[in-house]
Amino acid sequence: MVNVRFGIVKGLMIGGIAMSASNLMFAWIAKVGPSETLFLATIIVDNFTTAFSTVAFVSFLTVLTGQAFSATQYALLASLGNFGRTTLASFSGEMVDALNDWSLFFIITSLMVIPSLIMLYSLRHYFSDLLEKAKHKDESPTPKEQENLTQ
């Protein structure tokens, strides 16, 4: 809904901020100790923000891919988009051991989104133009459709 109303770039920004905020909820749990209610709220918020961000990311990738090779391009872009997450996740245990503080770890992971949000914000005009071109390309008839219209 947000992607349709406000655009994919704003949807990505909102999704990134929301996912960062959900990581702060995990930091809160680490500080206050076990709480079933807080844990339930954190899991619900985390799952919702993950789903929201995934929809925004899939929408963005769908616009970027060409129609002829969309499956291959989508698979490559999705893999590239998940590469950092899976690579960095493998070192998270080492980071927690070094910090010896789960709360600080989740605060750091929450702050790690800032560079990507800054980059997305600085490239917003480029992405908006790209998305607008793709929108107009979808609206214009293909050569085959154009040929059928002139007959």
mmCIF file of C-alpha atoms in Angstrom, residues 13-101:
data_model
loop_
_atom_site.group_PDB
_atom_site.id
_atom_site.type_symbol
_atom_site.label_atom_id
_atom_site.label_comp_id
_atom_site.label_asym_id
_atom_site.label_seq_id
_atom_site.Cartn_x
_atom_site.Cartn_y
_atom_site.Cartn_z
ATOM 1 C CA MET A 13 13.237 4.203 3.272
ATOM 2 C CA ILE A 14 10.312 3.465 5.587
ATOM 3 C CA GLY A 15 11.124 -0.243 5.543
ATOM 4 C CA GLY A 16 14.779 0.366 6.420
ATOM 5 C CA ILE A 17 13.907 2.683 9.293
ATOM 6 C CA ALA A 18 11.239 0.284 10.582
ATOM 7 C CA MET A 19 13.601 -2.702 10.494
ATOM 8 C CA SER A 20 16.228 -0.662 12.325
ATOM 9 C CA ALA A 21 13.665 0.218 14.975
ATOM 10 C CA SER A 22 12.691 -3.433 15.376
ATOM 11 C CA ASN A 23 16.352 -4.232 16.147
ATOM 12 C CA LEU A 24 16.185 -1.654 18.933
ATOM 13 C CA MET A 25 13.352 -3.703 20.437
ATOM 14 C CA PHE A 26 15.738 -6.669 20.681
ATOM 15 C CA ALA A 27 18.209 -4.370 22.466
ATOM 16 C CA TRP A 28 15.421 -3.436 24.863
ATOM 17 C CA ILE A 29 14.773 -7.121 25.634
ATOM 18 C CA ALA A 30 18.491 -7.647 26.271
ATOM 19 C CA LYS A 31 18.492 -4.745 28.751
ATOM 20 C CA VAL A 32 15.303 -5.508 30.706
ATOM 21 C CA GLY A 33 15.611 -9.293 30.741
ATOM 22 C CA PRO A 34 13.081 -11.990 29.920
ATOM 23 C CA SER A 35 9.549 -10.752 29.274
ATOM 24 C CA GLU A 36 7.078 -12.825 27.289
ATOM 25 C CA THR A 37 4.948 -9.796 26.443
ATOM 26 C CA LEU A 38 7.886 -7.758 25.196
ATOM 27 C CA PHE A 39 9.239 -10.766 23.298
ATOM 28 C CA LEU A 40 5.851 -11.309 21.607
ATOM 29 C CA ALA A 41 5.611 -7.618 20.659
ATOM 30 C CA THR A 42 9.178 -7.655 19.323
ATOM 31 C CA ILE A 43 8.596 -10.746 17.183
ATOM 32 C CA ILE A 44 5.359 -9.308 15.766
ATOM 33 C CA VAL A 45 7.013 -5.974 14.943
ATOM 34 C CA ASP A 46 10.115 -7.683 13.511
ATOM 35 C CA ASN A 47 8.050 -9.999 11.282
ATOM 36 C CA PHE A 48 5.854 -7.129 10.095
ATOM 37 C CA THR A 49 8.806 -4.867 9.267
ATOM 38 C CA THR A 50 10.628 -7.725 7.531
ATOM 39 C CA ALA A 51 7.562 -8.440 5.379
ATOM 40 C CA PHE A 52 7.080 -4.739 4.617
ATOM 41 C CA SER A 53 10.717 -4.317 3.612
ATOM 42 C CA THR A 54 10.653 -7.469 1.508
ATOM 43 C CA VAL A 55 7.628 -6.207 -0.431
ATOM 44 C CA ALA A 56 9.375 -2.878 -1.065
ATOM 45 C CA PHE A 57 12.573 -4.636 -2.158
ATOM 46 C CA VAL A 58 10.730 -7.050 -4.465
ATOM 47 C CA SER A 59 8.809 -4.132 -5.987
ATOM 48 C CA PHE A 60 12.067 -2.305 -6.580
ATOM 49 C CA LEU A 61 13.729 -5.329 -8.179
ATOM 50 C CA THR A 62 10.695 -6.006 -10.351
ATOM 51 C CA VAL A 63 10.928 -2.525 -11.843
ATOM 52 C CA LEU A 64 14.675 -2.854 -12.432
ATOM 53 C CA THR A 65 14.487 -6.119 -14.353
ATOM 54 C CA GLY A 66 13.895 -6.253 -18.105
ATOM 55 C CA GLN A 67 10.914 -8.191 -19.363
ATOM 56 C CA ALA A 68 12.885 -10.580 -21.598
ATOM 57 C CA PHE A 69 15.260 -11.791 -18.877
ATOM 58 C CA SER A 70 13.287 -10.945 -15.748
ATOM 59 C CA ALA A 71 13.706 -14.308 -13.977
ATOM 60 C CA THR A 72 17.485 -14.393 -14.386
ATOM 61 C CA GLN A 73 17.948 -10.714 -13.545
ATOM 62 C CA TYR A 74 15.640 -10.945 -10.543
ATOM 63 C CA ALA A 75 17.484 -14.010 -9.204
ATOM 64 C CA LEU A 76 20.862 -12.292 -9.587
ATOM 65 C CA LEU A 77 19.716 -9.022 -8.015
ATOM 66 C CA ALA A 78 17.950 -10.783 -5.129
ATOM 67 C CA SER A 79 21.061 -12.882 -4.446
ATOM 68 C CA LEU A 80 23.249 -9.796 -4.547
ATOM 69 C CA GLY A 81 20.859 -7.977 -2.220
ATOM 70 C CA ASN A 82 21.001 -10.816 0.321
ATOM 71 C CA PHE A 83 24.750 -11.394 0.025
ATOM 72 C CA GLY A 84 25.716 -8.757 2.584
ATOM 73 C CA ARG A 85 23.109 -9.891 5.078
ATOM 74 C CA THR A 86 24.155 -13.532 4.955
ATOM 75 C CA THR A 87 27.877 -12.761 4.892
ATOM 76 C CA LEU A 88 27.770 -10.357 7.818
ATOM 77 C CA ALA A 89 25.481 -12.650 9.814
ATOM 78 C CA SER A 90 28.177 -15.308 9.899
ATOM 79 C CA PHE A 91 30.411 -12.957 11.912
ATOM 80 C CA SER A 92 27.749 -11.760 14.345
ATOM 81 C CA GLY A 93 28.647 -14.359 16.975
ATOM 82 C CA GLU A 94 32.242 -13.166 16.993
ATOM 83 C CA MET A 95 31.037 -9.587 17.388
ATOM 84 C CA VAL A 96 28.797 -10.470 20.344
ATOM 85 C CA ASP A 97 31.671 -12.342 22.003
ATOM 86 C CA ALA A 98 33.935 -9.327 21.548
ATOM 87 C CA LEU A 99 31.320 -6.865 22.838
ATOM 88 C CA ASN A 100 30.044 -9.174 25.580
ATOM 89 C CA ASP A 101 26.774 -7.209 25.462
#
